[in-house]
Amino acid sequence: MKCWTYDTRYGPFEIVPLDGSYHIMHEGEALGAYPSPEAAAKALAAGDTSWPPFGNPQDLGIPADLQQWHARQLV
């Protein structure tokens, strides 16, 4: 199983599989659950998630294309 990470000036955002969904995480805080990792990346890029304490994630230039994220295998 894979997870994805994208680094920003406010630290990394992650998309992780959990209980049949893909959750956007930032510093241990869940920002939303989505049916696919692609849907999670698109929602985060558009600012259509819960917002972390610093504000709108759309302002960080996070790509909607999951291919631009760093993928790694979970162990």
mmCIF file with all atom_site columns, N, CA and C in Angstrom:
data_model
loop_
_atom_site.group_PDB
_atom_site.id
_atom_site.type_symbol
_atom_site.label_atom_id
_atom_site.label_alt_id
_atom_site.label_comp_id
_atom_site.label_asym_id
_atom_site.label_entity_id
_atom_site.label_seq_id
_atom_site.pdbx_PDB_ins_code
_atom_site.Cartn_x
_atom_site.Cartn_y
_atom_site.Cartn_z
_atom_site.occupancy
_atom_site.B_iso_or_equiv
_atom_site.pdbx_formal_charge
_atom_site.auth_seq_id
_atom_site.auth_comp_id
_atom_site.auth_asym_id
_atom_site.auth_atom_id
_atom_site.pdbx_PDB_model_num
ATOM 1   N N  . MET A 1 1  ? 0.828   -1.166 0.000   1.00 0.00 ? 1  MET A N  1
ATOM 2   C CA . MET A 1 1  ? 0.000   0.000  0.000   1.00 0.00 ? 1  MET A CA 1
ATOM 3   C C  . MET A 1 1  ? 0.885   1.246  0.000   1.00 0.00 ? 1  MET A C  1
ATOM 4   N N  . LYS A 1 2  ? 0.442   2.291  -0.679  1.00 0.00 ? 2  LYS A N  1
ATOM 5   C CA . LYS A 1 2  ? 1.239   3.514  -0.816  1.00 0.00 ? 2  LYS A CA 1
ATOM 6   C C  . LYS A 1 2  ? 0.658   4.651  0.018   1.00 0.00 ? 2  LYS A C  1
ATOM 7   N N  . CYS A 1 3  ? 1.526   5.614  0.311   1.00 0.00 ? 3  CYS A N  1
ATOM 8   C CA . CYS A 1 3  ? 1.105   6.914  0.797   1.00 0.00 ? 3  CYS A CA 1
ATOM 9   C C  . CYS A 1 3  ? 1.864   7.952  -0.026  1.00 0.00 ? 3  CYS A C  1
ATOM 10  N N  . TRP A 1 4  ? 1.402   9.195  0.013   1.00 0.00 ? 4  TRP A N  1
ATOM 11  C CA . TRP A 1 4  ? 1.987   10.263 -0.784  1.00 0.00 ? 4  TRP A CA 1
ATOM 12  C C  . TRP A 1 4  ? 2.291   11.447 0.107   1.00 0.00 ? 4  TRP A C  1
ATOM 13  N N  . THR A 1 5  ? 3.384   12.152 -0.197  1.00 0.00 ? 5  THR A N  1
ATOM 14  C CA . THR A 1 5  ? 3.799   13.313 0.585   1.00 0.00 ? 5  THR A CA 1
ATOM 15  C C  . THR A 1 5  ? 4.120   14.462 -0.362  1.00 0.00 ? 5  THR A C  1
ATOM 16  N N  . TYR A 1 6  ? 3.725   15.672 0.066   1.00 0.00 ? 6  TYR A N  1
ATOM 17  C CA . TYR A 1 6  ? 4.113   16.875 -0.668  1.00 0.00 ? 6  TYR A CA 1
ATOM 18  C C  . TYR A 1 6  ? 4.607   17.889 0.350   1.00 0.00 ? 6  TYR A C  1
ATOM 19  N N  . ASP A 1 7  ? 5.849   18.339 0.182   1.00 0.00 ? 7  ASP A N  1
ATOM 20  C CA . ASP A 1 7  ? 6.455   19.290 1.114   1.00 0.00 ? 7  ASP A CA 1
ATOM 21  C C  . ASP A 1 7  ? 6.061   20.723 0.762   1.00 0.00 ? 7  ASP A C  1
ATOM 22  N N  . THR A 1 8  ? 5.762   21.509 1.804   1.00 0.00 ? 8  THR A N  1
ATOM 23  C CA . THR A 1 8  ? 5.431   22.920 1.643   1.00 0.00 ? 8  THR A CA 1
ATOM 24  C C  . THR A 1 8  ? 6.206   23.721 2.688   1.00 0.00 ? 8  THR A C  1
ATOM 25  N N  . ARG A 1 9  ? 6.091   25.025 2.618   1.00 0.00 ? 9  ARG A N  1
ATOM 26  C CA . ARG A 1 9  ? 6.778   25.868 3.609   1.00 0.00 ? 9  ARG A CA 1
ATOM 27  C C  . ARG A 1 9  ? 6.192   25.680 5.011   1.00 0.00 ? 9  ARG A C  1
ATOM 28  N N  . TYR A 1 10 ? 5.008   25.083 5.110   1.00 0.00 ? 10 TYR A N  1
ATOM 29  C CA . TYR A 1 10 ? 4.400   24.792 6.409   1.00 0.00 ? 10 TYR A CA 1
ATOM 30  C C  . TYR A 1 10 ? 4.535   23.323 6.787   1.00 0.00 ? 10 TYR A C  1
ATOM 31  N N  . GLY A 1 11 ? 5.449   22.638 6.134   1.00 0.00 ? 11 GLY A N  1
ATOM 32  C CA . GLY A 1 11 ? 5.664   21.228 6.424   1.00 0.00 ? 11 GLY A CA 1
ATOM 33  C C  . GLY A 1 11 ? 4.944   20.345 5.426   1.00 0.00 ? 11 GLY A C  1
ATOM 34  N N  . PRO A 1 12 ? 5.165   19.052 5.541   1.00 0.00 ? 12 PRO A N  1
ATOM 35  C CA . PRO A 1 12 ? 4.600   18.124 4.565   1.00 0.00 ? 12 PRO A CA 1
ATOM 36  C C  . PRO A 1 12 ? 3.109   17.865 4.778   1.00 0.00 ? 12 PRO A C  1
ATOM 37  N N  . PHE A 1 13 ? 2.434   17.662 3.664   1.00 0.00 ? 13 PHE A N  1
ATOM 38  C CA . PHE A 1 13 ? 1.077   17.144 3.661   1.00 0.00 ? 13 PHE A CA 1
ATOM 39  C C  . PHE A 1 13 ? 1.183   15.701 3.207   1.00 0.00 ? 13 PHE A C  1
ATOM 40  N N  . GLU A 1 14 ? 0.350   14.850 3.756   1.00 0.00 ? 14 GLU A N  1
ATOM 41  C CA . GLU A 1 14 ? 0.372   13.443 3.388   1.00 0.00 ? 14 GLU A CA 1
ATOM 42  C C  . GLU A 1 14 ? -1.028  12.985 3.003   1.00 0.00 ? 14 GLU A C  1
ATOM 43  N N  . ILE A 1 15 ? -1.073  12.033 2.103   1.00 0.00 ? 15 ILE A N  1
ATOM 44  C CA . ILE A 1 15 ? -2.304  11.318 1.782   1.00 0.00 ? 15 ILE A CA 1
ATOM 45  C C  . ILE A 1 15 ? -2.035  9.877  2.163   1.00 0.00 ? 15 ILE A C  1
ATOM 46  N N  . VAL A 1 16 ? -2.808  9.376  3.132   1.00 0.00 ? 16 VAL A N  1
ATOM 47  C CA . VAL A 1 16 ? -2.571  8.031  3.657   1.00 0.00 ? 16 VAL A CA 1
ATOM 48  C C  . VAL A 1 16 ? -3.849  7.199  3.600   1.00 0.00 ? 16 VAL A C  1
ATOM 49  N N  . PRO A 1 17 ? -3.715  5.916  3.252   1.00 0.00 ? 17 PRO A N  1
ATOM 50  C CA . PRO A 1 17 ? -4.886  5.038  3.255   1.00 0.00 ? 17 PRO A CA 1
ATOM 51  C C  . PRO A 1 17 ? -5.223  4.634  4.694   1.00 0.00 ? 17 PRO A C  1
ATOM 52  N N  . LEU A 1 18 ? -6.511  4.662  5.013   1.00 0.00 ? 18 LEU A N  1
ATOM 53  C CA . LEU A 1 18 ? -6.964  4.278  6.345   1.00 0.00 ? 18 LEU A CA 1
ATOM 54  C C  . LEU A 1 18 ? -8.434  3.905  6.277   1.00 0.00 ? 18 LEU A C  1
ATOM 55  N N  . ASP A 1 19 ? -8.749  2.700  6.685   1.00 0.00 ? 19 ASP A N  1
ATOM 56  C CA . ASP A 1 19 ? -10.141 2.230  6.757   1.00 0.00 ? 19 ASP A CA 1
ATOM 57  C C  . ASP A 1 19 ? -10.903 2.382  5.444   1.00 0.00 ? 19 ASP A C  1
ATOM 58  N N  . GLY A 1 20 ? -10.257 2.083  4.332   1.00 0.00 ? 20 GLY A N  1
ATOM 59  C CA . GLY A 1 20 ? -10.926 2.110  3.036   1.00 0.00 ? 20 GLY A CA 1
ATOM 60  C C  . GLY A 1 20 ? -11.033 3.473  2.383   1.00 0.00 ? 20 GLY A C  1
ATOM 61  N N  . SER A 1 21 ? -10.476 4.524  2.991   1.00 0.00 ? 21 SER A N  1
ATOM 62  C CA . SER A 1 21 ? -10.466 5.870  2.408   1.00 0.00 ? 21 SER A CA 1
ATOM 63  C C  . SER A 1 21 ? -9.036  6.379  2.371   1.00 0.00 ? 21 SER A C  1
ATOM 64  N N  . TYR A 1 22 ? -8.878  7.542  1.783   1.00 0.00 ? 22 TYR A N  1
ATOM 65  C CA . TYR A 1 22 ? -7.570  8.199  1.734   1.00 0.00 ? 22 TYR A CA 1
ATOM 66  C C  . TYR A 1 22 ? -7.693  9.523  2.483   1.00 0.00 ? 22 TYR A C  1
ATOM 67  N N  . HIS A 1 23 ? -6.895  9.658  3.529   1.00 0.00 ? 23 HIS A N  1
ATOM 68  C CA . HIS A 1 23 ? -6.978  10.806 4.423   1.00 0.00 ? 23 HIS A CA 1
ATOM 69  C C  . HIS A 1 23 ? -5.842  11.787 4.154   1.00 0.00 ? 23 HIS A C  1
ATOM 70  N N  . ILE A 1 24 ? -6.203  13.074 4.096   1.00 0.00 ? 24 ILE A N  1
ATOM 71  C CA . ILE A 1 24 ? -5.196  14.128 4.021   1.00 0.00 ? 24 ILE A CA 1
ATOM 72  C C  . ILE A 1 24 ? -4.780  14.439 5.448   1.00 0.00 ? 24 ILE A C  1
ATOM 73  N N  . MET A 1 25 ? -3.467  14.413 5.691   1.00 0.00 ? 25 MET A N  1
ATOM 74  C CA . MET A 1 25 ? -2.935  14.675 7.021   1.00 0.00 ? 25 MET A CA 1
ATOM 75  C C  . MET A 1 25 ? -1.912  15.810 6.951   1.00 0.00 ? 25 MET A C  1
ATOM 76  N N  . HIS A 1 26 ? -1.906  16.628 8.001   1.00 0.00 ? 26 HIS A N  1
ATOM 77  C CA . HIS A 1 26 ? -0.880  17.657 8.146   1.00 0.00 ? 26 HIS A CA 1
ATOM 78  C C  . HIS A 1 26 ? -0.563  17.771 9.622   1.00 0.00 ? 26 HIS A C  1
ATOM 79  N N  . GLU A 1 27 ? 0.688   17.488 9.980   1.00 0.00 ? 27 GLU A N  1
ATOM 80  C CA . GLU A 1 27 ? 1.162   17.534 11.360  1.00 0.00 ? 27 GLU A CA 1
ATOM 81  C C  . GLU A 1 27 ? 0.239   16.777 12.306  1.00 0.00 ? 27 GLU A C  1
ATOM 82  N N  . GLY A 1 28 ? -0.173  15.582 11.894  1.00 0.00 ? 28 GLY A N  1
ATOM 83  C CA . GLY A 1 28 ? -1.005  14.724 12.723  1.00 0.00 ? 28 GLY A CA 1
ATOM 84  C C  . GLY A 1 28 ? -2.480  15.067 12.727  1.00 0.00 ? 28 GLY A C  1
ATOM 85  N N  . GLU A 1 29 ? -2.877  16.110 12.011  1.00 0.00 ? 29 GLU A N  1
ATOM 86  C CA . GLU A 1 29 ? -4.281  16.528 11.956  1.00 0.00 ? 29 GLU A CA 1
ATOM 87  C C  . GLU A 1 29 ? -4.904  16.029 10.658  1.00 0.00 ? 29 GLU A C  1
ATOM 88  N N  . ALA A 1 30 ? -6.055  15.365 10.775  1.00 0.00 ? 30 ALA A N  1
ATOM 89  C CA . ALA A 1 30 ? -6.783  14.895 9.596   1.00 0.00 ? 30 ALA A CA 1
ATOM 90  C C  . ALA A 1 30 ? -7.572  16.052 9.001   1.00 0.00 ? 30 ALA A C  1
ATOM 91  N N  . LEU A 1 31 ? -7.416  16.264 7.697   1.00 0.00 ? 31 LEU A N  1
ATOM 92  C CA . LEU A 1 31 ? -8.088  17.370 7.011   1.00 0.00 ? 31 LEU A CA 1
ATOM 93  C C  . LEU A 1 31 ? -9.208  16.900 6.107   1.00 0.00 ? 31 LEU A C  1
ATOM 94  N N  . GLY A 1 32 ? -9.447  15.608 6.039   1.00 0.00 ? 32 GLY A N  1
ATOM 95  C CA . GLY A 1 32 ? -10.539 15.091 5.219   1.00 0.00 ? 32 GLY A CA 1
ATOM 96  C C  . GLY A 1 32 ? -10.243 13.699 4.719   1.00 0.00 ? 32 GLY A C  1
ATOM 97  N N  . ALA A 1 33 ? -11.306 12.963 4.391   1.00 0.00 ? 33 ALA A N  1
ATOM 98  C CA . ALA A 1 33 ? -11.199 11.602 3.862   1.00 0.00 ? 33 ALA A CA 1
ATOM 99  C C  . ALA A 1 33 ? -11.868 11.555 2.493   1.00 0.00 ? 33 ALA A C  1
ATOM 100 N N  . TYR A 1 34 ? -11.242 10.828 1.564   1.00 0.00 ? 34 TYR A N  1
ATOM 101 C CA . TYR A 1 34 ? -11.687 10.804 0.176   1.00 0.00 ? 34 TYR A CA 1
ATOM 102 C C  . TYR A 1 34 ? -11.649 9.378  -0.358  1.00 0.00 ? 34 TYR A C  1
ATOM 103 N N  . PRO A 1 35 ? -12.430 9.090  -1.416  1.00 0.00 ? 35 PRO A N  1
ATOM 104 C CA . PRO A 1 35 ? -12.492 7.723  -1.931  1.00 0.00 ? 35 PRO A CA 1
ATOM 105 C C  . PRO A 1 35 ? -11.240 7.262  -2.679  1.00 0.00 ? 35 PRO A C  1
ATOM 106 N N  . SER A 1 36 ? -10.410 8.204  -3.114  1.00 0.00 ? 36 SER A N  1
ATOM 107 C CA . SER A 1 36 ? -9.185  7.844  -3.840  1.00 0.00 ? 36 SER A CA 1
ATOM 108 C C  . SER A 1 36 ? -8.093  8.851  -3.501  1.00 0.00 ? 36 SER A C  1
ATOM 109 N N  . PRO A 1 37 ? -6.829  8.480  -3.697  1.00 0.00 ? 37 PRO A N  1
ATOM 110 C CA . PRO A 1 37 ? -5.754  9.434  -3.446  1.00 0.00 ? 37 PRO A CA 1
ATOM 111 C C  . PRO A 1 37 ? -5.810  10.609 -4.434  1.00 0.00 ? 37 PRO A C  1
ATOM 112 N N  . GLU A 1 38 ? -6.256  10.353 -5.655  1.00 0.00 ? 38 GLU A N  1
ATOM 113 C CA . GLU A 1 38 ? -6.372  11.421 -6.649  1.00 0.00 ? 38 GLU A CA 1
ATOM 114 C C  . GLU A 1 38 ? -7.409  12.465 -6.209  1.00 0.00 ? 38 GLU A C  1
ATOM 115 N N  . ALA A 1 39 ? -8.528  11.995 -5.662  1.00 0.00 ? 39 ALA A N  1
ATOM 116 C CA . ALA A 1 39 ? -9.569  12.915 -5.177  1.00 0.00 ? 39 ALA A CA 1
ATOM 117 C C  . ALA A 1 39 ? -9.046  13.740 -4.006  1.00 0.00 ? 39 ALA A C  1
ATOM 118 N N  . ALA A 1 40 ? -8.261  13.126 -3.152  1.00 0.00 ? 40 ALA A N  1
ATOM 119 C CA . ALA A 1 40 ? -7.686  13.845 -2.011  1.00 0.00 ? 40 ALA A CA 1
ATOM 120 C C  . ALA A 1 40 ? -6.736  14.941 -2.489  1.00 0.00 ? 40 ALA A C  1
ATOM 121 N N  . ALA A 1 41 ? -5.858  14.623 -3.439  1.00 0.00 ? 41 ALA A N  1
ATOM 122 C CA . ALA A 1 41 ? -4.912  15.619 -3.953  1.00 0.00 ? 41 ALA A CA 1
ATOM 123 C C  . ALA A 1 41 ? -5.648  16.777 -4.621  1.00 0.00 ? 41 ALA A C  1
ATOM 124 N N  . LYS A 1 42 ? -6.690  16.472 -5.395  1.00 0.00 ? 42 LYS A N  1
ATOM 125 C CA . LYS A 1 42 ? -7.461  17.526 -6.071  1.00 0.00 ? 42 LYS A CA 1
ATOM 126 C C  . LYS A 1 42 ? -8.163  18.421 -5.052  1.00 0.00 ? 42 LYS A C  1
ATOM 127 N N  . ALA A 1 43 ? -8.746  17.829 -4.022  1.00 0.00 ? 43 ALA A N  1
ATOM 128 C CA . ALA A 1 43 ? -9.443  18.610 -2.991  1.00 0.00 ? 43 ALA A CA 1
ATOM 129 C C  . ALA A 1 43 ? -8.473  19.520 -2.248  1.00 0.00 ? 43 ALA A C  1
ATOM 130 N N  . LEU A 1 44 ? -7.305  18.993 -1.909  1.00 0.00 ? 44 LEU A N  1
ATOM 131 C CA . LEU A 1 44 ? -6.321  19.806 -1.192  1.00 0.00 ? 44 LEU A CA 1
ATOM 132 C C  . LEU A 1 44 ? -5.818  20.954 -2.063  1.00 0.00 ? 44 LEU A C  1
ATOM 133 N N  . ALA A 1 45 ? -5.526  20.673 -3.319  1.00 0.00 ? 45 ALA A N  1
ATOM 134 C CA . ALA A 1 45 ? -5.031  21.702 -4.235  1.00 0.00 ? 45 ALA A CA 1
ATOM 135 C C  . ALA A 1 45 ? -6.055  22.821 -4.427  1.00 0.00 ? 45 ALA A C  1
ATOM 136 N N  . ALA A 1 46 ? -7.336  22.465 -4.392  1.00 0.00 ? 46 ALA A N  1
ATOM 137 C CA . ALA A 1 46 ? -8.403  23.444 -4.602  1.00 0.00 ? 46 ALA A CA 1
ATOM 138 C C  . ALA A 1 46 ? -8.821  24.147 -3.304  1.00 0.00 ? 46 ALA A C  1
ATOM 139 N N  . GLY A 1 47 ? -8.287  23.708 -2.171  1.00 0.00 ? 47 GLY A N  1
ATOM 140 C CA . GLY A 1 47 ? -8.681  24.298 -0.889  1.00 0.00 ? 47 GLY A CA 1
ATOM 141 C C  . GLY A 1 47 ? -10.019 23.788 -0.403  1.00 0.00 ? 47 GLY A C  1
ATOM 142 N N  . ASP A 1 48 ? -10.475 22.646 -0.926  1.00 0.00 ? 48 ASP A N  1
ATOM 143 C CA . ASP A 1 48 ? -11.772 22.069 -0.559  1.00 0.00 ? 48 ASP A CA 1
ATOM 144 C C  . ASP A 1 48 ? -11.648 21.046 0.561   1.00 0.00 ? 48 ASP A C  1
ATOM 145 N N  . THR A 1 49 ? -10.827 21.323 1.541   1.00 0.00 ? 49 THR A N  1
ATOM 146 C CA . THR A 1 49 ? -10.639 20.443 2.684   1.00 0.00 ? 49 THR A CA 1
ATOM 147 C C  . THR A 1 49 ? -10.805 21.275 3.949   1.00 0.00 ? 49 THR A C  1
ATOM 148 N N  . SER A 1 50 ? -10.761 20.614 5.088   1.00 0.00 ? 50 SER A N  1
ATOM 149 C CA . SER A 1 50 ? -10.643 21.383 6.333   1.00 0.00 ? 50 SER A CA 1
ATOM 150 C C  . SER A 1 50 ? -9.313  22.116 6.255   1.00 0.00 ? 50 SER A C  1
ATOM 151 N N  . TRP A 1 51 ? -9.256  23.281 6.818   1.00 0.00 ? 51 TRP A N  1
ATOM 152 C CA . TRP A 1 51 ? -8.033  24.068 6.726   1.00 0.00 ? 51 TRP A CA 1
ATOM 153 C C  . TRP A 1 51 ? -7.158  23.854 7.941   1.00 0.00 ? 51 TRP A C  1
ATOM 154 N N  . PRO A 1 52 ? -5.864  23.729 7.726   1.00 0.00 ? 52 PRO A N  1
ATOM 155 C CA . PRO A 1 52 ? -4.937  23.661 8.858   1.00 0.00 ? 52 PRO A CA 1
ATOM 156 C C  . PRO A 1 52 ? -4.876  25.021 9.555   1.00 0.00 ? 52 PRO A C  1
ATOM 157 N N  . PRO A 1 53 ? -4.255  25.110 10.726  1.00 0.00 ? 53 PRO A N  1
ATOM 158 C CA . PRO A 1 53 ? -4.240  26.356 11.494  1.00 0.00 ? 53 PRO A CA 1
ATOM 159 C C  . PRO A 1 53 ? -3.703  27.579 10.744  1.00 0.00 ? 53 PRO A C  1
ATOM 160 N N  . PHE A 1 54 ? -2.807  27.396 9.777   1.00 0.00 ? 54 PHE A N  1
ATOM 161 C CA . PHE A 1 54 ? -2.223  28.558 9.104   1.00 0.00 ? 54 PHE A CA 1
ATOM 162 C C  . PHE A 1 54 ? -3.119  29.126 8.014   1.00 0.00 ? 54 PHE A C  1
ATOM 163 N N  . GLY A 1 55 ? -4.172  28.437 7.616   1.00 0.00 ? 55 GLY A N  1
ATOM 164 C CA . GLY A 1 55 ? -5.073  28.985 6.608   1.00 0.00 ? 55 GLY A CA 1
ATOM 165 C C  . GLY A 1 55 ? -5.284  28.082 5.413   1.00 0.00 ? 55 GLY A C  1
ATOM 166 N N  . ASN A 1 56 ? -5.640  28.688 4.297   1.00 0.00 ? 56 ASN A N  1
ATOM 167 C CA . ASN A 1 56 ? -6.042  27.983 3.088   1.00 0.00 ? 56 ASN A CA 1
ATOM 168 C C  . ASN A 1 56 ? -4.867  27.260 2.425   1.00 0.00 ? 56 ASN A C  1
ATOM 169 N N  . PRO A 1 57 ? -4.942  25.917 2.317   1.00 0.00 ? 57 PRO A N  1
ATOM 170 C CA . PRO A 1 57 ? -3.859  25.191 1.667   1.00 0.00 ? 57 PRO A CA 1
ATOM 171 C C  . PRO A 1 57 ? -3.740  25.486 0.178   1.00 0.00 ? 57 PRO A C  1
ATOM 172 N N  . GLN A 1 58 ? -4.776  26.045 -0.419  1.00 0.00 ? 58 GLN A N  1
ATOM 173 C CA . GLN A 1 58 ? -4.733  26.383 -1.843  1.00 0.00 ? 58 GLN A CA 1
ATOM 174 C C  . GLN A 1 58 ? -3.628  27.400 -2.128  1.00 0.00 ? 58 GLN A C  1
ATOM 175 N N  . ASP A 1 59 ? -3.275  28.211 -1.156  1.00 0.00 ? 59 ASP A N  1
ATOM 176 C CA . ASP A 1 59 ? -2.243  29.234 -1.329  1.00 0.00 ? 59 ASP A CA 1
ATOM 177 C C  . ASP A 1 59 ? -0.823  28.664 -1.377  1.00 0.00 ? 59 ASP A C  1
ATOM 178 N N  . LEU A 1 60 ? -0.658  27.363 -1.174  1.00 0.00 ? 60 LEU A N  1
ATOM 179 C CA . LEU A 1 60 ? 0.676   26.759 -1.107  1.00 0.00 ? 60 LEU A CA 1
ATOM 180 C C  . LEU A 1 60 ? 1.152   26.188 -2.436  1.00 0.00 ? 60 LEU A C  1
ATOM 181 N N  . GLY A 1 61 ? 0.329   26.221 -3.457  1.00 0.00 ? 61 GLY A N  1
ATOM 182 C CA . GLY A 1 61 ? 0.748   25.682 -4.751  1.00 0.00 ? 61 GLY A CA 1
ATOM 183 C C  . GLY A 1 61 ? 0.846   24.163 -4.767  1.00 0.00 ? 61 GLY A C  1
ATOM 184 N N  . ILE A 1 62 ? 0.050   23.507 -3.952  1.00 0.00 ? 62 ILE A N  1
ATOM 185 C CA . ILE A 1 62 ? 0.060   22.040 -3.917  1.00 0.00 ? 62 ILE A CA 1
ATOM 186 C C  . ILE A 1 62 ? -0.573  21.529 -5.209  1.00 0.00 ? 62 ILE A C  1
ATOM 187 N N  . PRO A 1 63 ? 0.098   20.622 -5.904  1.00 0.00 ? 63 PRO A N  1
ATOM 188 C CA . PRO A 1 63 ? -0.433  20.155 -7.186  1.00 0.00 ? 63 PRO A CA 1
ATOM 189 C C  . PRO A 1 63 ? -1.602  19.185 -7.026  1.00 0.00 ? 63 PRO A C  1
ATOM 190 N N  . ALA A 1 64 ? -2.576  19.305 -7.930  1.00 0.00 ? 64 ALA A N  1
ATOM 191 C CA . ALA A 1 64 ? -3.704  18.374 -7.956  1.00 0.00 ? 64 ALA A CA 1
ATOM 192 C C  . ALA A 1 64 ? -3.286  17.041 -8.576  1.00 0.00 ? 64 ALA A C  1
ATOM 193 N N  . ASP A 1 65 ? -2.215  17.054 -9.352  1.00 0.00 ? 65 ASP A N  1
ATOM 194 C CA . ASP A 1 65 ? -1.721  15.850 -10.028 1.00 0.00 ? 65 ASP A CA 1
ATOM 195 C C  . ASP A 1 65 ? -0.878  15.031 -9.056  1.00 0.00 ? 65 ASP A C  1
ATOM 196 N N  . LEU A 1 66 ? -1.370  13.881 -8.684  1.00 0.00 ? 66 LEU A N  1
ATOM 197 C CA . LEU A 1 66 ? -0.685  13.018 -7.716  1.00 0.00 ? 66 LEU A CA 1
ATOM 198 C C  . LEU A 1 66 ? 0.696   12.580 -8.210  1.00 0.00 ? 66 LEU A C  1
ATOM 199 N N  . GLN A 1 67 ? 0.934   12.629 -9.507  1.00 0.00 ? 67 GLN A N  1
ATOM 200 C CA . GLN A 1 67 ? 2.241   12.252 -10.049 1.00 0.00 ? 67 GLN A CA 1
ATOM 201 C C  . GLN A 1 67 ? 3.347   13.215 -9.590  1.00 0.00 ? 67 GLN A C  1
ATOM 202 N N  . GLN A 1 68 ? 2.965   14.417 -9.151  1.00 0.00 ? 68 GLN A N  1
ATOM 203 C CA . GLN A 1 68 ? 3.943   15.398 -8.678  1.00 0.00 ? 68 GLN A CA 1
ATOM 204 C C  . GLN A 1 68 ? 4.231   15.255 -7.177  1.00 0.00 ? 68 GLN A C  1
ATOM 205 N N  . TRP A 1 69 ? 3.543   14.361 -6.526  1.00 0.00 ? 69 TRP A N  1
ATOM 206 C CA . TRP A 1 69 ? 3.770   14.068 -5.114  1.00 0.00 ? 69 TRP A CA 1
ATOM 207 C C  . TRP A 1 69 ? 4.822   12.967 -4.999  1.00 0.00 ? 69 TRP A C  1
ATOM 208 N N  . HIS A 1 70 ? 5.421   12.835 -3.827  1.00 0.00 ? 70 HIS A N  1
ATOM 209 C CA . HIS A 1 70 ? 6.381   11.766 -3.583  1.00 0.00 ? 70 HIS A CA 1
ATOM 210 C C  . HIS A 1 70 ? 5.624   10.557 -3.019  1.00 0.00 ? 70 HIS A C  1
ATOM 211 N N  . ALA A 1 71 ? 5.672   9.440  -3.734  1.00 0.00 ? 71 ALA A N  1
ATOM 212 C CA . ALA A 1 71 ? 4.983   8.209  -3.302  1.00 0.00 ? 71 ALA A CA 1
ATOM 213 C C  . ALA A 1 71 ? 5.979   7.282  -2.615  1.00 0.00 ? 71 ALA A C  1
ATOM 214 N N  . ARG A 1 72 ? 5.494   6.588  -1.601  1.00 0.00 ? 72 ARG A N  1
ATOM 215 C CA . ARG A 1 72 ? 6.325   5.581  -0.945  1.00 0.00 ? 72 ARG A CA 1
ATOM 216 C C  . ARG A 1 72 ? 5.438   4.452  -0.451  1.00 0.00 ? 72 ARG A C  1
ATOM 217 N N  . GLN A 1 73 ? 6.035   3.295  -0.297  1.00 0.00 ? 73 GLN A N  1
ATOM 218 C CA . GLN A 1 73 ? 5.318   2.123  0.201   1.00 0.00 ? 73 GLN A CA 1
ATOM 219 C C  . GLN A 1 73 ? 5.217   2.172  1.722   1.00 0.00 ? 73 GLN A C  1
ATOM 220 N N  . LEU A 1 74 ? 4.050   1.839  2.228   1.00 0.00 ? 74 LEU A N  1
ATOM 221 C CA . LEU A 1 74 ? 3.885   1.702  3.674   1.00 0.00 ? 74 LEU A CA 1
ATOM 222 C C  . LEU A 1 74 ? 4.306   0.297  4.081   1.00 0.00 ? 74 LEU A C  1
ATOM 223 N N  . VAL A 1 75 ? 4.904   0.197  5.236   1.00 0.00 ? 75 VAL A N  1
ATOM 224 C CA . VAL A 1 75 ? 5.316   -1.123 5.729   1.00 0.00 ? 75 VAL A CA 1
ATOM 225 C C  . VAL A 1 75 ? 4.461   -1.564 6.873   1.00 0.00 ? 75 VAL A C  1
#
